[in-house]
Coordinates of C-alpha atoms and ligand atoms in Angstrom, one line a residue:
M21 CA 110.2 120.0 56.8
K22 CA 113.5 119.4 54.9
L23 CA 115.8 116.9 56.4
L24 CA 118.9 116.9 54.4
K25 CA 120.6 113.4 53.5
P26 CA 123.7 113.5 55.1
Q27 CA 126.6 112.9 53.0
T28 CA 127.7 109.7 54.2
A29 CA 125.9 107.2 56.3
T30 CA 126.8 103.7 57.8
D31 CA 124.9 100.6 59.0
E32 CA 126.0 98.9 62.3
H33 CA 126.4 96.1 59.9
D34 CA 128.5 97.9 57.4
E35 CA 132.2 96.8 57.2
P36 CA 133.9 99.0 59.6
A37 CA 135.9 101.7 57.7
L38 CA 137.9 102.7 60.4
S39 CA 141.2 101.3 61.8
A40 CA 142.3 101.5 65.5
Q41 CA 144.2 104.4 66.5
P42 CA 146.8 104.8 69.4
L43 CA 144.7 106.4 72.4
P44 CA 146.2 109.4 74.2
P45 CA 146.9 108.9 77.8
L46 CA 143.8 108.9 80.2
P47 CA 143.5 112.1 82.2
E48 CA 144.1 111.9 85.7
R49 CA 141.1 110.9 87.9
R50 CA 138.5 113.0 88.6
R51 CA 137.2 114.5 91.6
A52 CA 133.9 113.4 93.0
P53 CA 130.9 115.5 91.5
R54 CA 129.3 117.5 93.9
T55 CA 125.6 116.5 94.5
W56 CA 122.8 118.8 94.9
E57 CA 120.8 118.6 97.9
T58 CA 118.0 121.1 98.0
P59 CA 115.7 122.0 95.0
P60 CA 115.7 125.4 93.5
A61 CA 113.0 127.6 93.6
P62 CA 110.8 126.7 90.5
A63 CA 111.2 128.9 87.3
P64 CA 107.8 130.7 86.6
P65 CA 106.1 129.0 83.5
P66 CA 106.5 130.6 80.4
H67 CA 103.3 132.1 78.6
L68 CA 101.9 131.0 75.1
D69 CA 103.5 134.2 73.4
D70 CA 106.7 133.0 74.7
Y71 CA 106.7 130.3 72.2
Q72 CA 106.1 132.7 69.3
T73 CA 109.8 133.0 68.4
I74 CA 110.1 129.3 68.6
V75 CA 107.5 127.9 66.5
G76 CA 105.7 131.0 64.8
A77 CA 102.8 133.2 65.3
A78 CA 100.5 131.3 63.3
E79 CA 100.7 128.5 65.5
I80 CA 100.1 130.1 68.5
D81 CA 96.7 132.0 66.9
E82 CA 95.9 128.5 65.7
L83 CA 95.8 127.3 69.6
R84 CA 93.7 130.5 70.5
F85 CA 91.4 129.9 67.9
L86 CA 90.9 126.6 68.9
A87 CA 90.4 127.1 72.2
R88 CA 87.6 129.7 71.6
E89 CA 84.9 127.1 71.7
L90 CA 86.2 125.3 74.9
K91 CA 86.6 128.9 77.1
G92 CA 85.1 127.3 80.7
K93 CA 85.6 123.8 80.2
T94 CA 87.5 122.0 82.8
V95 CA 90.1 119.2 82.8
K96 CA 91.4 116.8 85.6
M97 CA 94.6 115.1 84.6
V98 CA 95.6 112.2 87.3
N99 CA 98.9 110.7 87.4
S100 CA 101.5 108.9 90.0
T101 CA 104.1 111.4 90.7
A102 CA 104.6 115.0 90.7
V103 CA 108.4 115.1 90.0
G104 CA 110.6 112.9 88.1
G105 CA 109.8 110.6 84.8
G106 CA 108.5 112.0 81.5
V107 CA 104.6 112.2 82.4
A108 CA 105.3 114.7 85.5
E109 CA 107.7 116.9 83.3
M110 CA 105.1 117.2 80.4
L111 CA 102.1 117.9 82.8
N112 CA 104.2 120.6 84.6
R113 CA 103.9 122.7 81.1
L114 CA 100.7 121.1 79.6
V115 CA 98.6 122.3 83.0
P116 CA 99.6 126.0 82.8
L117 CA 99.2 126.6 79.0
L118 CA 95.6 125.1 78.9
G119 CA 95.0 127.3 82.0
E120 CA 96.1 130.2 79.9
L121 CA 93.7 129.3 76.9
E122 CA 90.9 129.4 79.5
V123 CA 90.7 125.7 79.7
T124 CA 90.9 125.5 83.6
T125 CA 92.9 122.3 84.4
H126 CA 93.7 120.4 87.6
W127 CA 96.2 117.9 88.1
D128 CA 96.1 115.5 91.0
V129 CA 98.4 112.7 91.8
I130 CA 97.8 109.6 93.5
T131 CA 99.1 108.3 96.7
G132 CA 99.8 104.9 97.9
G133 CA 102.4 103.3 99.9
N134 CA 105.6 101.2 99.0
D135 CA 103.7 98.0 98.3
F136 CA 101.6 100.0 95.8
F137 CA 104.4 101.4 94.3
E138 CA 106.2 97.9 94.0
V139 CA 103.2 96.4 92.7
T140 CA 102.7 99.2 89.8
K141 CA 106.3 99.0 89.1
A142 CA 106.1 95.5 88.6
F143 CA 103.0 95.8 86.4
H144 CA 104.7 98.6 84.3
N145 CA 107.6 95.8 83.7
A146 CA 105.0 93.2 82.7
L147 CA 103.3 95.6 80.7
H148 CA 106.7 96.3 78.7
G149 CA 106.8 92.4 78.0
A150 CA 108.6 91.2 81.3
E151 CA 107.9 87.9 82.9
Y152 CA 105.5 88.2 85.9
H153 CA 103.1 86.1 87.5
L154 CA 100.2 88.2 89.0
T155 CA 98.9 86.9 92.4
R156 CA 95.8 88.1 94.1
A157 CA 97.7 89.9 96.6
A158 CA 99.2 92.1 94.4
Q159 CA 95.8 92.8 92.5
E160 CA 94.4 93.4 95.7
I161 CA 96.6 96.2 96.3
F162 CA 96.4 97.9 93.5
L163 CA 92.7 97.8 93.7
A164 CA 92.8 98.8 97.5
Y165 CA 94.6 101.8 96.9
N166 CA 92.8 103.0 93.7
E167 CA 89.6 102.9 95.7
Q168 CA 91.4 104.9 98.6
N169 CA 92.4 107.4 96.1
R170 CA 88.6 107.4 94.3
Q171 CA 86.8 108.0 97.9
R172 CA 89.2 111.2 98.5
M173 CA 89.0 112.5 95.0
Q174 CA 85.8 114.3 92.9
F175 CA 85.6 114.3 89.2
P176 CA 83.3 117.6 88.4
E177 CA 85.6 118.2 85.2
D178 CA 84.3 118.0 81.8
M179 CA 87.2 115.6 81.1
V180 CA 89.3 113.4 83.3
V181 CA 92.3 111.8 81.7
I182 CA 94.1 108.9 83.8
H183 CA 97.9 108.8 83.1
D184 CA 99.3 105.2 82.9
P185 CA 97.9 101.7 84.5
Q186 CA 98.4 103.4 88.3
P187 CA 95.4 105.0 88.6
A188 CA 93.4 103.1 85.8
A189 CA 90.8 101.9 88.3
L190 CA 89.6 105.2 89.4
I191 CA 87.4 105.0 86.6
G192 CA 84.8 103.3 89.1
S193 CA 83.8 107.1 89.7
R194 CA 82.6 107.3 85.7
K195 CA 79.1 106.9 86.7
Q196 CA 78.9 109.7 89.2
S197 CA 80.9 112.1 87.1
H198 CA 79.2 113.8 84.0
A199 CA 83.0 114.0 82.3
R200 CA 84.8 112.2 79.4
W201 CA 87.0 109.8 80.7
V202 CA 90.6 109.2 78.6
W203 CA 93.4 106.7 79.5
R204 CA 96.4 108.3 78.4
C205 CA 98.8 105.5 77.9
H206 CA 102.5 106.2 77.9
I207 CA 104.0 103.1 77.7
D208 CA 104.6 100.5 74.9
L209 CA 101.8 98.0 75.2
S210 CA 102.7 96.1 71.9
T211 CA 103.5 92.6 73.7
P212 CA 102.2 93.1 77.4
N213 CA 102.2 90.3 79.6
Q214 CA 98.6 88.7 79.4
Q215 CA 98.1 88.1 83.0
V216 CA 98.4 91.9 83.7
W217 CA 97.0 93.4 80.6
G218 CA 94.2 90.9 80.9
F219 CA 93.6 92.4 84.8
L220 CA 93.6 95.6 83.3
R221 CA 91.8 95.7 80.3
P222 CA 88.4 95.6 81.9
F223 CA 89.0 98.9 83.4
I224 CA 90.3 100.4 80.3
E225 CA 87.4 99.5 78.4
Q226 CA 85.3 101.6 80.3
Y227 CA 87.2 104.9 79.2
D228 CA 85.3 106.9 76.4
A229 CA 88.6 106.8 74.4
A230 CA 92.4 105.6 74.9
I231 CA 95.3 108.0 73.9
F232 CA 98.9 106.1 72.7
S233 CA 102.2 107.5 71.9
S234 CA 102.9 105.4 69.0
Q235 CA 101.3 103.5 66.6
S236 CA 102.9 100.4 67.5
F237 CA 101.9 100.7 71.2
A238 CA 98.1 100.5 70.7
R239 CA 96.1 97.3 71.4
Q240 CA 92.7 96.6 69.8
L241 CA 90.4 98.2 72.1
P242 CA 86.4 98.8 71.8
I243 CA 86.7 102.4 72.6
P244 CA 88.1 105.1 70.2
Q245 CA 91.8 105.4 70.0
Y246 CA 94.1 108.3 69.6
L247 CA 97.9 109.1 68.8
F248 CA 99.5 111.5 70.8
Y249 CA 103.3 111.9 70.3
P250 CA 104.6 113.1 73.7
C251 CA 106.5 116.2 73.9
I252 CA 109.1 118.7 75.2
D253 CA 109.0 122.2 76.1
P254 CA 111.7 124.2 74.4
L255 CA 111.3 126.7 77.4
S256 CA 111.6 124.5 80.1
E257 CA 115.0 124.6 82.0
K258 CA 115.4 121.2 80.8
N259 CA 115.7 122.4 77.2
K260 CA 115.9 126.4 76.8
D261 CA 119.3 127.9 75.5
L262 CA 122.1 127.9 77.8
D263 CA 125.2 130.3 78.3
E264 CA 128.0 128.7 77.3
S265 CA 129.6 129.9 80.4
F266 CA 126.9 128.0 82.6
V267 CA 127.5 124.4 80.3
Q268 CA 131.2 124.8 81.0
K269 CA 130.7 125.3 84.9
V270 CA 128.3 122.3 85.3
C271 CA 131.1 120.0 83.4
D272 CA 134.0 121.7 85.6
E273 CA 131.9 120.5 88.5
F274 CA 131.3 117.3 87.3
G275 CA 134.5 116.6 86.0
V276 CA 133.8 116.3 82.7
D277 CA 136.5 117.3 79.7
R278 CA 135.5 119.5 77.2
S279 CA 138.5 119.1 75.4
R280 CA 137.8 115.5 74.6
P281 CA 134.7 113.9 73.1
I282 CA 131.8 113.5 75.5
V283 CA 129.3 110.2 75.1
T284 CA 126.4 110.8 77.1
Q285 CA 123.3 108.8 78.7
V286 CA 120.5 110.3 80.4
S287 CA 118.2 107.8 82.0
R288 CA 116.8 106.5 85.4
F289 CA 118.9 103.6 86.5
D290 CA 116.7 101.1 85.2
R291 CA 117.9 97.6 83.4
L292 CA 115.5 98.4 80.3
K293 CA 117.8 101.5 79.6
D294 CA 120.2 99.3 79.5
P295 CA 123.1 101.6 81.0
V296 CA 125.6 98.2 81.4
G297 CA 125.3 97.7 77.7
V298 CA 126.2 101.6 77.1
V299 CA 129.2 100.7 79.4
Q300 CA 130.2 98.0 77.2
A301 CA 129.6 99.7 73.9
F302 CA 131.6 102.5 75.2
K303 CA 134.4 100.5 75.7
L304 CA 134.2 98.8 72.7
A305 CA 134.4 101.9 71.0
R306 CA 136.9 103.5 73.1
K307 CA 139.6 101.0 71.4
Y308 CA 139.4 103.3 68.5
V309 CA 138.5 106.6 69.3
D310 CA 139.4 108.6 72.0
C311 CA 136.1 109.7 74.5
Q312 CA 134.7 109.7 77.6
L313 CA 131.2 108.5 78.8
V314 CA 129.1 110.1 81.0
L315 CA 125.9 108.1 82.2
A316 CA 123.7 110.8 84.2
G317 CA 120.7 109.5 85.9
G318 CA 118.6 109.3 89.0
G319 CA 116.3 108.0 91.0
A320 CA 118.6 105.3 92.2
S321 CA 118.2 106.4 96.0
D322 CA 114.1 106.1 96.1
D323 CA 113.9 102.8 93.8
P324 CA 115.3 99.6 95.4
E325 CA 115.6 98.4 92.0
G326 CA 117.6 101.6 90.8
A327 CA 120.1 101.1 93.5
V328 CA 120.9 97.5 92.5
V329 CA 121.1 98.7 88.7
L330 CA 123.2 101.8 89.9
K331 CA 125.8 99.0 91.3
E332 CA 125.8 96.8 88.6
V333 CA 126.8 99.7 86.3
K334 CA 129.6 100.8 88.6
E335 CA 130.7 97.1 88.6
A336 CA 130.7 97.0 84.6
V337 CA 132.7 100.2 84.8
G338 CA 135.4 99.0 87.3
D339 CA 138.1 101.9 87.6
D340 CA 137.8 103.3 84.4
P341 CA 138.5 107.2 85.0
D342 CA 136.8 107.9 81.7
V343 CA 133.4 107.1 82.7
I344 CA 131.4 109.3 84.8
I345 CA 128.4 108.2 86.6
L346 CA 126.1 110.6 88.0
D347 CA 123.1 109.8 90.3
L348 CA 121.2 113.3 90.2
P349 CA 118.1 114.4 92.5
P350 CA 114.9 115.1 89.9
W351 CA 115.4 118.8 90.2
C352 CA 118.8 118.8 88.1
A353 CA 116.9 119.6 85.0
L354 CA 119.5 122.6 83.9
E355 CA 122.6 120.2 84.9
I356 CA 121.2 117.5 82.6
N357 CA 120.5 120.5 79.5
A358 CA 124.2 121.6 80.4
L359 CA 125.4 117.9 80.1
Q360 CA 123.2 117.4 77.1
R361 CA 124.5 120.4 75.3
A362 CA 128.2 119.9 75.9
S363 CA 128.0 116.2 74.8
T364 CA 129.3 115.3 71.4
I365 CA 127.2 112.4 70.8
V366 CA 124.0 111.5 72.9
V367 CA 122.9 107.8 73.6
Q368 CA 119.7 106.1 74.4
K369 CA 120.3 102.7 74.3
S370 CA 117.2 101.4 75.7
I371 CA 116.0 97.6 75.6
K372 CA 112.0 98.8 76.0
E373 CA 110.9 102.2 75.9
G374 CA 107.8 104.4 76.3
F375 CA 108.7 107.1 74.0
G376 CA 111.8 107.8 75.2
L377 CA 111.8 111.8 75.8
T378 CA 115.3 111.8 76.6
V379 CA 115.9 111.0 72.7
T380 CA 113.5 114.0 72.1
E381 CA 115.6 116.6 74.6
A382 CA 118.6 115.3 72.7
L383 CA 117.3 115.8 69.0
W384 CA 116.2 119.2 70.0
K385 CA 119.6 120.2 71.1
G386 CA 121.0 119.0 67.3
K387 CA 123.1 116.2 68.8
P388 CA 123.6 113.3 66.9
T389 CA 121.9 110.8 68.7
I390 CA 122.3 106.8 68.6
A391 CA 119.2 104.8 70.2
G392 CA 117.7 101.7 70.6
A393 CA 115.2 101.0 67.8
V394 CA 112.3 100.3 70.7
G395 CA 109.5 101.7 71.8
G396 CA 108.6 105.3 70.3
I397 CA 112.3 105.9 69.4
P398 CA 111.8 105.0 66.0
N399 CA 109.3 107.4 65.5
Q400 CA 111.9 110.3 66.5
I401 CA 115.0 108.7 65.0
I402 CA 114.4 108.0 61.1
H403 CA 117.7 105.7 60.4
K404 CA 120.6 107.7 59.1
L405 CA 118.6 111.0 58.6
T406 CA 117.6 112.2 62.2
G407 CA 120.1 109.7 64.2
M408 CA 121.3 106.2 64.4
L409 CA 119.1 103.3 65.2
V410 CA 121.0 100.4 66.9
H411 CA 120.1 96.5 67.9
S412 CA 123.1 95.6 70.0
V413 CA 126.2 96.7 72.0
E414 CA 128.2 96.1 69.0
G415 CA 126.1 98.2 66.9
C416 CA 125.9 101.0 69.4
A417 CA 129.9 100.6 69.7
Y418 CA 130.4 100.8 65.6
Q419 CA 128.0 104.1 65.5
I420 CA 129.6 106.0 68.4
R421 CA 133.2 104.9 66.6
Y422 CA 131.6 106.0 63.3
L423 CA 129.9 109.2 64.4
L424 CA 133.1 110.6 66.6
T425 CA 135.4 110.1 63.3
H426 CA 132.8 111.9 60.9
P427 CA 131.9 114.9 62.3
E428 CA 130.2 116.6 59.3
F429 CA 127.6 113.4 58.7
A430 CA 127.0 113.7 62.7
A431 CA 126.1 117.5 62.6
Q432 CA 124.0 117.0 59.6
L433 CA 122.2 114.4 62.0
G434 CA 121.7 116.7 64.8
R435 CA 120.2 119.4 62.2
N436 CA 117.9 117.3 60.8
G437 CA 116.9 115.9 64.3
H438 CA 116.3 119.4 65.7
E439 CA 113.9 120.3 62.7
H440 CA 112.0 116.9 63.1
V441 CA 111.3 117.7 66.9
K442 CA 110.2 121.2 65.9
E443 CA 107.7 119.8 63.4
N444 CA 106.5 116.9 65.4
F445 CA 107.4 116.8 69.0
L446 CA 106.7 120.4 70.9
M447 CA 104.7 121.1 73.4
T448 CA 102.8 123.6 71.1
T449 CA 102.0 120.7 69.2
N450 CA 100.6 118.7 72.2
V451 CA 98.5 121.7 73.3
R452 CA 96.9 121.4 69.8
R453 CA 96.1 117.7 70.1
W454 CA 94.5 117.9 73.6
L455 CA 92.2 121.0 72.4
L456 CA 91.0 119.0 69.5
L457 CA 90.2 116.1 71.5
L458 CA 88.5 118.0 73.7
R459 CA 86.6 119.5 71.1
V460 CA 85.6 116.3 69.7
L461 CA 84.7 114.6 73.0
M462 CA 82.3 117.7 74.1
R463 CA 80.7 117.5 70.5
D464 CA 80.1 113.5 71.4
R465 CA 78.5 114.6 74.9
T466 CA 76.1 117.1 73.4
A467 CA 75.4 114.9 69.9
Ligands
UDP24 N1 115.4 112.4 83.9 C1 115.9 113.4 84.9 N2 116.7 113.0 85.5 C2 117.2 111.9 85.4 C3 116.9 111.0 84.5 C4 115.9 111.6 83.8 O1 115.3 114.7 84.7 O2 118.1 111.5 86.2 C5 114.5 113.2 82.7 C6 115.0 113.1 81.3 O3 115.7 113.9 81.0 C7 113.5 113.1 80.4 C8 112.7 112.0 81.5 O4 113.6 112.4 82.6 O5 113.0 114.5 80.3 C9 112.9 110.6 81.2 O6 111.8 110.6 80.1 P1 112.0 109.3 79.2 O7 110.5 109.3 78.4 O8 113.2 109.2 78.5 O9 112.1 107.9 80.2 P2 111.1 107.5 81.5 O10 112.2 107.8 82.4 O11 109.7 108.1 81.4 O12 111.0 105.9 81.3

């Protein structure tokens, strides 16, 4: 990979080299964005050969070669949601591609009531380090729903992959299956709440292997651990190339003015994504450079915490006409793609993060990206080379201001970011890792 060092670079702690300039008058208030109420028909999934133009024929041939001795093997993926969030996004592509390689892959989603998802959301936050007191009632809810799912599910496959903590206790079925069981952890376990991790750990230790998204996420475990970077699909609606006319149409519908710089963060309305911090950084930067902020998120309507965070964001924005808040339903991939492509800069100012697929998506689109140095983001953003890492509202504000006033440096970051993703974080690389793991686990089984 050839990453060119941009000509100039700055630290958030460097002496600011910019002086305040008068801002042009603010535009007229925008009209309210349209909301999409029904999901469009899903696009047919791409075939392996469709990736050739992006990654080259040799990489596709390698996948076919690796899959040859796995023909007829079966895999089950289990997670807790079919739409929304990075895991579902990835499984949507991975499952058919493995199928095309004749590794039949089933995808099951566990079911649960609101009480279950409240508990697992609290577990998720606690595993990211949030304060939390684990009660007996929460443990019982977790176990009861896992048991209910376990009773209704069968595990006849050769490999069962359980994603994240929500279905982790399905491992109780291991004895009745001949499968190799893998726990795929997408979250940052580097500083987990000890009560929750202490509760989950005995389940995890029963797996044959665990997979983490970054070296820094892993825990000491008595089972083999593998590093799988998450990935994006360059052919998905979220990432494929778009006609300029479509990008313009989406901006027009949302009231985004393309004649002025656009700073965007795409994220669920979640405190760990720090949308309020983004608003504060934007307001600081805009004192010096003209720009608009787009906060495109989702999930606020079906997540009580999301609705509270959205309210906090609106309060922080006040009546600022340069901030456009979009609470989008989960099927707006094309619109998110268009907003990312229309952006001058993409921000992902997370305080805690899994891998941060929104960063991958932005880099793939060649966007100069500013992101919190947390979770898997430093795997993607090499500071000053493929993007800018920040640690504070002020740092974020400074980098927004710097990149908007140094467009050549920003453009080189974007080009480097694109190359970095192409090499490390595309779906085809991920398929290769799964094939290799399956080969290893099948060999272990016969050894
Ligand atoms: N996303 C989306 N709609 C939204 C917000 C996010 O489709 O309103 C997508 C986003 O483009 C990315 C994924 O959801 O593909 C979020 O993954 P990430 O790893 O950044 O964060 P997570 O939500 O999984 O913590």
